[in-house]
XYZ file of N, CA and C in Angstrom:
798
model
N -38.456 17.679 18.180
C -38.074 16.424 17.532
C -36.549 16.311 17.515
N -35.986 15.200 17.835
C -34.692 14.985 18.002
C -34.104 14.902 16.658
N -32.757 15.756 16.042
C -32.305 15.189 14.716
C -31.811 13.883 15.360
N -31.536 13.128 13.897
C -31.180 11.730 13.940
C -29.083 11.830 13.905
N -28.772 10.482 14.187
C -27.516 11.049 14.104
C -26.705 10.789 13.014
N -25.783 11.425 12.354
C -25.696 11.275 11.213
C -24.130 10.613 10.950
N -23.886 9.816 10.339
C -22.285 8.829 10.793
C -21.552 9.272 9.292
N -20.647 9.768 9.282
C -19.173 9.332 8.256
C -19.191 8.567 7.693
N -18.898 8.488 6.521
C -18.262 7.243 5.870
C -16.902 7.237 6.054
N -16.310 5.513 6.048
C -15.182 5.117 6.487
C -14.030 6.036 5.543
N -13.143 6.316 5.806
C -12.160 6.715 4.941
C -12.043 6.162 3.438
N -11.807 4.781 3.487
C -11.492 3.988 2.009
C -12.599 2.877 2.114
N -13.431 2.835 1.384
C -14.402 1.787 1.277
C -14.608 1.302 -0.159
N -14.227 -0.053 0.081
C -14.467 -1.113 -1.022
C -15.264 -1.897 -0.891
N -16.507 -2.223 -2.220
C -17.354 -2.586 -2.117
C -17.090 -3.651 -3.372
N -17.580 -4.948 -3.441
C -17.655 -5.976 -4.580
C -17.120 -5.916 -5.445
N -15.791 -5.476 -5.201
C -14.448 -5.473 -6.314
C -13.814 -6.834 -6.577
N -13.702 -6.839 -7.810
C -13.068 -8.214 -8.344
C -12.364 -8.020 -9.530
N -11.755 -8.780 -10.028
C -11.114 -8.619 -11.352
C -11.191 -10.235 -11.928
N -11.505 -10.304 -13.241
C -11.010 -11.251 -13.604
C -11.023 -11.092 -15.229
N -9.210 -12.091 -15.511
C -8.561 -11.964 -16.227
C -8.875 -13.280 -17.848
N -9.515 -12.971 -18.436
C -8.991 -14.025 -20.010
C -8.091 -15.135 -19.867
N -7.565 -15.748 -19.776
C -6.528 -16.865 -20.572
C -6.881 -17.614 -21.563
N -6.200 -16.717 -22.476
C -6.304 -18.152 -23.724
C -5.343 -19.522 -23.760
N -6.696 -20.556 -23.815
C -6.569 -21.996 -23.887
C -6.144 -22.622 -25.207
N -6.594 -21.743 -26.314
C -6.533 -22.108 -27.408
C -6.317 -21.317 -28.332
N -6.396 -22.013 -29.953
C -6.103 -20.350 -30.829
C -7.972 -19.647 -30.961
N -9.297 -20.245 -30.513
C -10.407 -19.416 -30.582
C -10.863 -20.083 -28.843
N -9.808 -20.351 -27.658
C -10.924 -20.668 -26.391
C -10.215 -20.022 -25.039
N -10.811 -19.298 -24.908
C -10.111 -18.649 -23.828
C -11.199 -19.014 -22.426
N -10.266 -19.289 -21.263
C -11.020 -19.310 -19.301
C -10.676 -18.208 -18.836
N -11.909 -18.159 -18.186
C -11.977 -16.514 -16.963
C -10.916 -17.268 -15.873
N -10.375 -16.531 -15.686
C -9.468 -16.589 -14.038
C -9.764 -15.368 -13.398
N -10.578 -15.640 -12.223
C -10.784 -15.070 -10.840
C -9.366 -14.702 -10.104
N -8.764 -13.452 -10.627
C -7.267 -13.419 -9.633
C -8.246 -12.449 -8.243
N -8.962 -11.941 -8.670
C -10.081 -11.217 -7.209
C -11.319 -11.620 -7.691
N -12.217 -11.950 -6.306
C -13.283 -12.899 -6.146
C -13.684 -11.454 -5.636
N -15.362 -11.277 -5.771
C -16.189 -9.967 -5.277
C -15.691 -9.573 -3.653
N -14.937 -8.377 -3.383
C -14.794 -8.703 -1.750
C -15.330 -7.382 -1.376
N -14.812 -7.140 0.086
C -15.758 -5.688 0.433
C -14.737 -5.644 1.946
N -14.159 -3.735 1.834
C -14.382 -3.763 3.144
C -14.326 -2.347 3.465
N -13.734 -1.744 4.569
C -13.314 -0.408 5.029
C -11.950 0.022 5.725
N -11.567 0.906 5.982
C -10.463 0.998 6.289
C -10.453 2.365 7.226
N -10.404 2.780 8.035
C -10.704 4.099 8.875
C -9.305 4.576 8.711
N -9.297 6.226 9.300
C -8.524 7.323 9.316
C -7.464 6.601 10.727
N -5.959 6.834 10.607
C -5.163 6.244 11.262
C -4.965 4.673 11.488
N -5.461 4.167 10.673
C -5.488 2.671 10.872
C -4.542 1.935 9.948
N -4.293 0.457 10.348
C -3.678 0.003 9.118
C -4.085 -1.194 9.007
N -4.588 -1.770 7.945
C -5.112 -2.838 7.403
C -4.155 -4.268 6.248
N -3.941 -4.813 6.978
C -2.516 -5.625 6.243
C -3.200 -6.942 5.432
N -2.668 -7.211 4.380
C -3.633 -8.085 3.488
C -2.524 -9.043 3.850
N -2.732 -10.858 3.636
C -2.033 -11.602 3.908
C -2.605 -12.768 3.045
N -1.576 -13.397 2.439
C -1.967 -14.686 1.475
C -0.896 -15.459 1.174
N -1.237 -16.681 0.806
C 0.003 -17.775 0.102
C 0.450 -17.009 -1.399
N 1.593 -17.402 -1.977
C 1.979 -16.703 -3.180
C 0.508 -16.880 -4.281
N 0.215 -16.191 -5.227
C -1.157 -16.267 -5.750
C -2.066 -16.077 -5.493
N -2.369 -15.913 -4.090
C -3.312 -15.361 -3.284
C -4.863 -14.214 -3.869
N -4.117 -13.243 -4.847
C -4.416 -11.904 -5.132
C -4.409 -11.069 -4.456
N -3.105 -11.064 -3.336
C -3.072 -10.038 -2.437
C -2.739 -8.602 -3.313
N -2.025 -9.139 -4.374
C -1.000 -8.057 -4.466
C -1.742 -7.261 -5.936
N -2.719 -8.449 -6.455
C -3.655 -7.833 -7.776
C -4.838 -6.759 -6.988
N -5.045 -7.113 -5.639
C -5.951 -6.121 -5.268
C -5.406 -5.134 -4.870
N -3.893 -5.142 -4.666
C -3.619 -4.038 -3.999
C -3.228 -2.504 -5.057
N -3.158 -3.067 -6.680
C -2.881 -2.680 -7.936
C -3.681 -1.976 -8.272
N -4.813 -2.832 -7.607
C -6.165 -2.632 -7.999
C -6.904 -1.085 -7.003
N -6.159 -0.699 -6.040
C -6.266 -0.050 -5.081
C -5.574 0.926 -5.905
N -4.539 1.059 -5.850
C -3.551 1.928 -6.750
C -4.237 2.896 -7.811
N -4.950 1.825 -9.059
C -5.107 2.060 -10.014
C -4.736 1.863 -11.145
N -4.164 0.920 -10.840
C -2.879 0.033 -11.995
C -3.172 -0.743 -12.707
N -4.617 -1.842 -12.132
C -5.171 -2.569 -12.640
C -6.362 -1.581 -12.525
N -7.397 -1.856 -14.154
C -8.547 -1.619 -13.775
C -9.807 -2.686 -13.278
N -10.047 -2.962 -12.476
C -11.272 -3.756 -12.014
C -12.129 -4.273 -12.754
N -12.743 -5.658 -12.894
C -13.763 -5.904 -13.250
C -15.246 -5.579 -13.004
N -15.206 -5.521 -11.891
C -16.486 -4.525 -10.651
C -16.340 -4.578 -9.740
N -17.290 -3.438 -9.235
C -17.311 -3.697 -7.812
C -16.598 -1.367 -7.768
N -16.493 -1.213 -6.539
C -16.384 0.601 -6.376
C -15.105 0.901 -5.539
N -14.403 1.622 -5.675
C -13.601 2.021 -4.487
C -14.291 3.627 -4.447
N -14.470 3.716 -3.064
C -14.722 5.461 -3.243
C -13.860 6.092 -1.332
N -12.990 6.913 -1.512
C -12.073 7.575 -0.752
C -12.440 8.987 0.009
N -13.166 9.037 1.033
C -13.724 10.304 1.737
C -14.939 10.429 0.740
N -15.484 9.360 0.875
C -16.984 8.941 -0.300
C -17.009 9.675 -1.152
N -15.829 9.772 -1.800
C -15.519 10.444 -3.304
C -15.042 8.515 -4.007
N -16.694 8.378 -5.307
C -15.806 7.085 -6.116
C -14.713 7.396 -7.014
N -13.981 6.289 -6.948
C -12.172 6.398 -7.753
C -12.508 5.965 -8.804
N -12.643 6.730 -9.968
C -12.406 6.228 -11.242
C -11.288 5.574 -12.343
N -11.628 4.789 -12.494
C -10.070 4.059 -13.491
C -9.649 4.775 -14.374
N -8.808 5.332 -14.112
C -8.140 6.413 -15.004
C -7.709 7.834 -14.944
N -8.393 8.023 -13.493
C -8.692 9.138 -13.270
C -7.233 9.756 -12.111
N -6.236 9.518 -12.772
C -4.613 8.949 -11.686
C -5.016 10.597 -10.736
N -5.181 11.411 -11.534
C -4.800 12.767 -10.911
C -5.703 12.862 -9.471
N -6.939 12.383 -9.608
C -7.432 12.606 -8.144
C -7.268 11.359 -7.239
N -6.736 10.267 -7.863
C -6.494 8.749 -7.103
C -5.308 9.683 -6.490
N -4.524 9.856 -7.273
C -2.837 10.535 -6.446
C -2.726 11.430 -5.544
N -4.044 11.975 -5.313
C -3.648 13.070 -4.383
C -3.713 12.444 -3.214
N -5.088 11.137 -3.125
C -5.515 10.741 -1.689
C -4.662 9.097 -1.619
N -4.398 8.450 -2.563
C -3.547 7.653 -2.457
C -2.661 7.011 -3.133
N -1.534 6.726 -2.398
C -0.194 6.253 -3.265
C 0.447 5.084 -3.076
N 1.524 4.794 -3.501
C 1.846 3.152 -3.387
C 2.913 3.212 -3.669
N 3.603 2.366 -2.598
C 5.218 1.988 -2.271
C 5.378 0.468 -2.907
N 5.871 0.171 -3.512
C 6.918 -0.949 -4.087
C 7.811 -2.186 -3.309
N 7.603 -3.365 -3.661
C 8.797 -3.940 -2.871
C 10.015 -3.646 -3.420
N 10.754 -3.336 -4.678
C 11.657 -3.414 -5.079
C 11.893 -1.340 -5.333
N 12.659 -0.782 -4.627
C 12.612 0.364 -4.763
C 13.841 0.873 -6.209
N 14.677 -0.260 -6.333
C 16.091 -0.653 -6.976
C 15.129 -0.358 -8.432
N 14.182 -1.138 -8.569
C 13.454 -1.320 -9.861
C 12.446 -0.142 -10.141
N 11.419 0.505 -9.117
C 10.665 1.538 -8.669
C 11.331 2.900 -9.129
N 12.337 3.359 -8.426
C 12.498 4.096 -8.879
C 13.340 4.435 -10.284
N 13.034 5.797 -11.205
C 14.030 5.964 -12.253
C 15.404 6.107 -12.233
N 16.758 4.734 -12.250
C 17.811 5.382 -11.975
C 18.553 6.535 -12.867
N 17.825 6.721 -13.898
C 17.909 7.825 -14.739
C 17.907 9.422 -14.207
N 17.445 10.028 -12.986
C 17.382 11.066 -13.174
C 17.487 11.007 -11.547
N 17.825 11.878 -10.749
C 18.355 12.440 -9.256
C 17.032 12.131 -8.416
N 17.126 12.288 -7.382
C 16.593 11.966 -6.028
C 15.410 13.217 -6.305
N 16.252 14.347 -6.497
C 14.956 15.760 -6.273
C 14.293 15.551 -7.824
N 14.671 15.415 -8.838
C 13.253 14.899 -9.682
C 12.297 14.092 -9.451
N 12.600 13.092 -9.324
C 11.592 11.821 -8.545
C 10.622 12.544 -8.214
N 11.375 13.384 -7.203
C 9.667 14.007 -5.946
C 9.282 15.300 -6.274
N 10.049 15.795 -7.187
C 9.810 16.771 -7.947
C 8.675 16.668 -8.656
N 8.947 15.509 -9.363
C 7.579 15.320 -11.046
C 5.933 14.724 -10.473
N 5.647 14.691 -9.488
C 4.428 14.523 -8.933
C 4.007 16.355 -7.814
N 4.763 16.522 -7.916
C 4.594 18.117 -7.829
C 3.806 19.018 -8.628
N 4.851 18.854 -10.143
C 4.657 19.152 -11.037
C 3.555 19.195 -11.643
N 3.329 17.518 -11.958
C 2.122 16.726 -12.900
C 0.883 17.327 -12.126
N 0.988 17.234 -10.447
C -0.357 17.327 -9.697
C -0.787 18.778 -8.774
N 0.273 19.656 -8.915
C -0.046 20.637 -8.110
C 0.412 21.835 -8.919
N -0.144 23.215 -8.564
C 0.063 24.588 -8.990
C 1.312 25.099 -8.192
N 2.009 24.372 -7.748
C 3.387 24.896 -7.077
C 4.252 25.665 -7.607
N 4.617 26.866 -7.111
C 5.808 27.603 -8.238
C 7.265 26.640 -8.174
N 8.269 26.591 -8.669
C 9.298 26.235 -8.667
C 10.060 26.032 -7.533
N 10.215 27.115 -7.159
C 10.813 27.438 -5.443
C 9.595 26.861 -4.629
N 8.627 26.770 -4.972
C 7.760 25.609 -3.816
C 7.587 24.296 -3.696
N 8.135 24.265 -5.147
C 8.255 22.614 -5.357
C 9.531 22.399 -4.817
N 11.314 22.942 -4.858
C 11.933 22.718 -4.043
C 11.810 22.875 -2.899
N 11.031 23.794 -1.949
C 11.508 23.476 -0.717
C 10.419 22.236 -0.233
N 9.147 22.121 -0.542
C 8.823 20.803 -0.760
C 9.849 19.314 -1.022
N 10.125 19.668 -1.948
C 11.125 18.224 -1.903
C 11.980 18.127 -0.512
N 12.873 19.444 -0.231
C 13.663 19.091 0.679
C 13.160 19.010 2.063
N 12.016 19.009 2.161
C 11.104 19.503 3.445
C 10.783 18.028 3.468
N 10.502 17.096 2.574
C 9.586 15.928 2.356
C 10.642 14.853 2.754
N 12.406 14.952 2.006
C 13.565 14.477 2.382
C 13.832 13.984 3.792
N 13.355 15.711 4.513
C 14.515 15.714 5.989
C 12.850 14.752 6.717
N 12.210 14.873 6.423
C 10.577 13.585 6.885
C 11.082 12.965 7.194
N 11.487 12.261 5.950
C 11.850 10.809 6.219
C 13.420 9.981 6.642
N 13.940 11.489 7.047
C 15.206 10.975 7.690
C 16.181 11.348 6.702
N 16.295 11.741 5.339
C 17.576 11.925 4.335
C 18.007 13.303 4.506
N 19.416 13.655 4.076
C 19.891 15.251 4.242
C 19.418 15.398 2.389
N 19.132 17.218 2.631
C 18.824 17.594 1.688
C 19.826 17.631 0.614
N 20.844 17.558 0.722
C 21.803 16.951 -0.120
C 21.505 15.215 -0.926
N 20.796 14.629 -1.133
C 20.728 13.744 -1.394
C 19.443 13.597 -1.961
N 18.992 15.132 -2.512
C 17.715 15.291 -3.488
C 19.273 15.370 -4.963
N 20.721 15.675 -4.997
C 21.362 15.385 -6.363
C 22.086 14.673 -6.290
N 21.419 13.308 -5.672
C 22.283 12.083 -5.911
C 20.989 10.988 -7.023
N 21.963 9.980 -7.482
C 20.883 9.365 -8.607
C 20.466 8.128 -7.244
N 19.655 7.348 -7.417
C 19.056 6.320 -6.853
C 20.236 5.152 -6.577
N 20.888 4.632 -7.400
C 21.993 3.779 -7.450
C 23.008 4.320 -6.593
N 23.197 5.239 -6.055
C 24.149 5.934 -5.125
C 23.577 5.413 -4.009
N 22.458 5.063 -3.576
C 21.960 5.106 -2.025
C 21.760 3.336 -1.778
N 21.964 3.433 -0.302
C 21.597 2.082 -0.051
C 20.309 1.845 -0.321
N 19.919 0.153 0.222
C 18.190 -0.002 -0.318
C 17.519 0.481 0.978
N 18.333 0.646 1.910
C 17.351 1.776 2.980
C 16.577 3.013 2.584
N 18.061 3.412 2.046
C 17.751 5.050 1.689
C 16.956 4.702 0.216
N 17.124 3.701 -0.390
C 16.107 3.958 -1.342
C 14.460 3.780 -1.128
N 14.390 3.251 -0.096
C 13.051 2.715 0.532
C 12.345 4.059 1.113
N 13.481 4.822 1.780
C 12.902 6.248 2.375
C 12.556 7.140 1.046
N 13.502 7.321 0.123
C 13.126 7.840 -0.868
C 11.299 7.534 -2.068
N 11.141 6.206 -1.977
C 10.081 6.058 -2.447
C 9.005 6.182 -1.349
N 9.363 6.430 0.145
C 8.195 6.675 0.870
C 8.325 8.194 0.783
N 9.436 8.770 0.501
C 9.064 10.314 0.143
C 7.935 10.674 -1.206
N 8.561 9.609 -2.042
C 7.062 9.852 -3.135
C 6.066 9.811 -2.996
N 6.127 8.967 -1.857
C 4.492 8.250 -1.985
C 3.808 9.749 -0.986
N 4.493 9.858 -0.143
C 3.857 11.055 0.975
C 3.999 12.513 0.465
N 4.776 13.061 -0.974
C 4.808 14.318 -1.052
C 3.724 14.909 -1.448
N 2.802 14.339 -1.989
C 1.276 14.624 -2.151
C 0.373 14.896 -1.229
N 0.900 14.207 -0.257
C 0.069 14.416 1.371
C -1.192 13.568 1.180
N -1.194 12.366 0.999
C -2.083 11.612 0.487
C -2.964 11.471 2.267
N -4.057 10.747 1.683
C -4.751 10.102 2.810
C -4.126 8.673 3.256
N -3.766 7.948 2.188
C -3.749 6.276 2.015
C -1.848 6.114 1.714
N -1.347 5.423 2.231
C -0.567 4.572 1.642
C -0.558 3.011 1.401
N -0.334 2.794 0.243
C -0.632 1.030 -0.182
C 1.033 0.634 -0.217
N 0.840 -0.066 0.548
C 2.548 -1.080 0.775
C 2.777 -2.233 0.393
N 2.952 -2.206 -1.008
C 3.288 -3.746 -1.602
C 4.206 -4.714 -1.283
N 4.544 -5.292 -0.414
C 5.679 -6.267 0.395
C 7.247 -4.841 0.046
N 6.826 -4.041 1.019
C 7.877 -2.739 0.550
C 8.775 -3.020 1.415
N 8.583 -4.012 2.487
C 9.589 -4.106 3.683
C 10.328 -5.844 3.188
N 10.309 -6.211 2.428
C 10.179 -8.032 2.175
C 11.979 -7.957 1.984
N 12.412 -6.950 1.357
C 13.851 -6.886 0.594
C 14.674 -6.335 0.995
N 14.638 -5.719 2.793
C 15.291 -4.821 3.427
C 15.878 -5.740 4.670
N 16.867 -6.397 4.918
C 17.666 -6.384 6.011
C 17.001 -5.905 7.393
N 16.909 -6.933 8.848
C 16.288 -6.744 9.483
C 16.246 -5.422 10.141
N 17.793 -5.161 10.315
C 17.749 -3.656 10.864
C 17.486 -2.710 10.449
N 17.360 -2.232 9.214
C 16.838 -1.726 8.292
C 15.611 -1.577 7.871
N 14.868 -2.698 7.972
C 13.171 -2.770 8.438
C 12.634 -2.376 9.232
N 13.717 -2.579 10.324
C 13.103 -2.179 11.925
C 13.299 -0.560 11.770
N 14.000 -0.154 11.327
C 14.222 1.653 10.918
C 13.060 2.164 10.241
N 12.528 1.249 9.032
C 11.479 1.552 8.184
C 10.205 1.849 9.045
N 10.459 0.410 9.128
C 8.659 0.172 10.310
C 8.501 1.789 11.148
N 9.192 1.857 12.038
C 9.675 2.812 12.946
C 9.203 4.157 12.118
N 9.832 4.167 10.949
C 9.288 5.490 10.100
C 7.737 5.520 9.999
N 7.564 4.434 9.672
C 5.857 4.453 8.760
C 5.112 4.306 10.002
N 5.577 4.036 11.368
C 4.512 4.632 12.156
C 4.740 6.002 12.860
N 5.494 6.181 12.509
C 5.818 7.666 13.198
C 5.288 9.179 12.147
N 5.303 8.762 10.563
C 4.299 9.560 9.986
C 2.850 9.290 9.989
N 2.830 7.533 10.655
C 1.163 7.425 10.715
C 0.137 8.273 11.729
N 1.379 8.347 12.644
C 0.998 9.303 14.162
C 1.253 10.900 13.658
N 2.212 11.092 13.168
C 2.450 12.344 12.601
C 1.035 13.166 11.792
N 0.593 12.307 10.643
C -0.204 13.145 9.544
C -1.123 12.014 9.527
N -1.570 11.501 10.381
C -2.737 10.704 10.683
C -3.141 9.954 9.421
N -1.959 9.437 8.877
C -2.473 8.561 7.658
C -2.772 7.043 8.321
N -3.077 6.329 6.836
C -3.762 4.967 7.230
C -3.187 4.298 5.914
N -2.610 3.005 6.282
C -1.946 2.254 5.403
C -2.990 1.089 5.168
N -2.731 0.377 4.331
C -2.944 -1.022 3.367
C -1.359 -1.692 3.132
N -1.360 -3.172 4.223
C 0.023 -3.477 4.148
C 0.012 -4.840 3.386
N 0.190 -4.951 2.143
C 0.542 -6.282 1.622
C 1.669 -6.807 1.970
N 1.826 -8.452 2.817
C 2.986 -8.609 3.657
C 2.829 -10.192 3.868
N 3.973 -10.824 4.058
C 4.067 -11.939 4.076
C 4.828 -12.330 5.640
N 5.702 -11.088 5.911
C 6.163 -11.630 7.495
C 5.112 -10.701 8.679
N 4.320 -11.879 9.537
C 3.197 -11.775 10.251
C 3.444 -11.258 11.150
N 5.113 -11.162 11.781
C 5.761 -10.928 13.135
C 5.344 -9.425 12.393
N 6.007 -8.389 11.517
C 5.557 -7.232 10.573
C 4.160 -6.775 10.915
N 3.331 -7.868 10.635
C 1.381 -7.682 10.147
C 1.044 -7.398 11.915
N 1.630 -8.274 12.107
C 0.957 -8.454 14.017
C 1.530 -7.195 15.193
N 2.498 -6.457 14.154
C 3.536 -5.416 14.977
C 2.842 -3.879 14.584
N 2.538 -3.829 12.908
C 1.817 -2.355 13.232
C 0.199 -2.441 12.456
N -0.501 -3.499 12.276
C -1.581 -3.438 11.636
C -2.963 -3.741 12.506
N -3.999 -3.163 12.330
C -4.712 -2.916 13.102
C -5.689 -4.134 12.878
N -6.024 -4.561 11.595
C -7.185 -5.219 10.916
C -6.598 -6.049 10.012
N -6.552 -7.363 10.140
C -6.246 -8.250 8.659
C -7.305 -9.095 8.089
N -6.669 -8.862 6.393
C -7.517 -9.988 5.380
C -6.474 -11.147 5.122
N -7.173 -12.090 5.300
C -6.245 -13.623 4.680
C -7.080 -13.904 3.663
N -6.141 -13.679 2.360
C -6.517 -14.258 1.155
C -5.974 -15.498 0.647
N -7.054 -16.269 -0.142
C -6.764 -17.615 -0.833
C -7.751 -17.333 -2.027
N -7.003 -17.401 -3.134
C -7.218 -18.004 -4.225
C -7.889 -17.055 -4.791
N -7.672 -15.828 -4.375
C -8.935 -14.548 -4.782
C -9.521 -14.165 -3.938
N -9.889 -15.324 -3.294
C -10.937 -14.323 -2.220
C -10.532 -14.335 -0.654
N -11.465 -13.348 0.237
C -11.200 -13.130 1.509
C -11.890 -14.144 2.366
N -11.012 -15.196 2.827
C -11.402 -16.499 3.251
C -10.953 -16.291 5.513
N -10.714 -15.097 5.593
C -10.924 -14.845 6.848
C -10.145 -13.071 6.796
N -11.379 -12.504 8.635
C -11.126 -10.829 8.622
C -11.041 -10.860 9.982
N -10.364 -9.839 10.555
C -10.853 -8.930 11.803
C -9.659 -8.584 12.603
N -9.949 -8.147 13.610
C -8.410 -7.208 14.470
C -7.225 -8.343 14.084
N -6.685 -8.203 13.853
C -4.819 -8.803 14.084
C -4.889 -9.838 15.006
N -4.524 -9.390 16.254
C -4.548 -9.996 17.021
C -5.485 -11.008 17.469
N -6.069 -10.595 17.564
C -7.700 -11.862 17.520
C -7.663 -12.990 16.230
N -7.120 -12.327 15.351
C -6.853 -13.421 14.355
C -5.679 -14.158 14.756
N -4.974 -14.177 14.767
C -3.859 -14.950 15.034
C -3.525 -15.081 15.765
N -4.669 -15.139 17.073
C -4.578 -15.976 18.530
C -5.677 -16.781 18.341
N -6.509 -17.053 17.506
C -7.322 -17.938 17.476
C -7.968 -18.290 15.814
N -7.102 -18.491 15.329
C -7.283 -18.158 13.446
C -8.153 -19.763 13.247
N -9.398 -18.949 12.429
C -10.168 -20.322 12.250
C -10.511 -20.902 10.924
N -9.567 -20.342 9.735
C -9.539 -20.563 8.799
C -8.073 -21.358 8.593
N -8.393 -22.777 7.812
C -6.800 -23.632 7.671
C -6.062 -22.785 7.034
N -6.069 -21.742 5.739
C -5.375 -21.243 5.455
C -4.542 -19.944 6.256
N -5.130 -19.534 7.194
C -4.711 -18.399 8.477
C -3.950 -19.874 9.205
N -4.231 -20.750 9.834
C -3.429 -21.834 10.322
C -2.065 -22.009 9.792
N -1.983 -22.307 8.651
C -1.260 -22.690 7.362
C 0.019 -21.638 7.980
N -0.875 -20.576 7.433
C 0.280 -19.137 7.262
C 0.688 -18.597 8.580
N 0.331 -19.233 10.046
C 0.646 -18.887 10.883
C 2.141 -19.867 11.636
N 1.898 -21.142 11.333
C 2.533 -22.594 11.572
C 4.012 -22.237 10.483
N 3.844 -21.482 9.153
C 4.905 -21.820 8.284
C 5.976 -20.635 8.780
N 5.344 -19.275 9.321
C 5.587 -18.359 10.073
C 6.598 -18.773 11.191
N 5.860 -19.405 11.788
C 7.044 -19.592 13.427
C 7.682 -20.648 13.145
N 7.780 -21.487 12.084
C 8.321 -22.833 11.800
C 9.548 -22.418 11.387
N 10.010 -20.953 10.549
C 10.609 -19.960 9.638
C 10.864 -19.456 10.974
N 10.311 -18.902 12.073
C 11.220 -17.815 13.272
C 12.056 -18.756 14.058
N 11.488 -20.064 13.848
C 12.671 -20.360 15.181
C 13.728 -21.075 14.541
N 14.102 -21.119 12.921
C 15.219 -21.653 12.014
C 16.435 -20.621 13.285
């Protein structure tokens, strides 16, 4: 008798996740707002999946929501078909982390470069001291910084180097996932183009797989494998990149493609 064959589950799989939020109308009447409508998808090992929406969209509540920042109304995330519990930061952090658009605001300018990547060491691993430094400085020279610049404070560095620095956080865990909240939106083109350049060169490196919340498509269409176009909460069109936005059959993928090149050829 032949065994049957037996398939993997996808790396990150989301199933009928939604959130929705209270507003009070009155002093006793409060409306549900749908900022996420039930959605569902997957995300495989080396891939990158870029979410795309008009401002309000809920690109960026699901992506929180990925994180762990927001807790969900329903619906499952489960990561190497392990489910993510709300609350549960210590095993969300090991397999995934999340970069910031504003790294200026992100990171603590209170305390040096090698704490930062130090205190998720700390909080999440049995590292002796001396392993947590050469970790940090090992995690540094990754992403392009000299190890000298684990005792500089955050406000010392450009927003390049601060951008490398919070992708050092996000990767010193050795996560599976990185979630990219418009992390490239506030960086100077050449400077993006350095970034980009990074985040696929550790994607090839340590075979990670991103989630890119992003608003410039030339970006989405350059390293993402799979896109969602969101409106209004929900996922109102899916599928390879490219296929989408050579033949996008949703007005709102239209919309966001037309306002796109209308914006490249200023």
């Amino acid at each position: 008798m032949l065994n049957e064959p037996t398939f993997s589950p996808s790396l990150l799989q989301v199933r009928s996740l939604s959130k929705t939020y209270q507003n009070r109308t009155g002093l006793f009447r409060s409306r549900a707002v749908q900022a996420v409508k039930p959605l569902s998808f997957d995300l495989e090992v080396g891939q990158t999946l870029a979410i795309v929406g008009e401002a309000g969209s809920g690109k960026s509540t699901l992506a929180r929501i990925l994180a762990g920042m927001i807790e969900p109304s329903s619906g499952e995330i489960h990561i190497e078909g392990q489910l993510m519990r709300h609350g549960d930061y210590q095993t969300r952090c090991k397999l995934l982390r999340m970069i910031f658009q504003d790294p200026n605001s992100s990171l603590n300018r209170k305390i040096r470069v090698g704490q930062i990547l130090e205190t998720p060491l700390r909080l999440n691993t049995e590292m002796s001291e001396e392993e947590r430094e050469d970790k940090v400085m090992q995690t540094l020279r990754m992403v392009g910084m000299l190890a000298d610049h684990a005792f500089f404070y955050p406000q010392m560095l450009s927003a390049g180097q601060q951008q490398r620095v919070a992708l050092a956080r996000a990767l010193i865990l050795n996560p599976k996932i990185v979630v990219a909240d418009e992390a490239l939106s506030t960086l100077d083109i050449s400077v993006r183009s350095q970034i980009i350049n990074l985040l696929l060169e550790m994607q090839e490196t340590m075979g990670l797989s991103y989630v890119l919340v992003a608003n410039d498509l030339g970006v989405v269409s350059h390293i993402s494998d799979e896109v969602l176009v969101m409106h209004d909460g929900q996922v109102v069109e899916r599928g390879k990149t490219l296929k989408v936005f050579a033949d996008p059959q949703h007005t709102v993928t239209k919309k966001l493609i037309q306002n796109y090149n209308n914006e490249y050829r200023r």
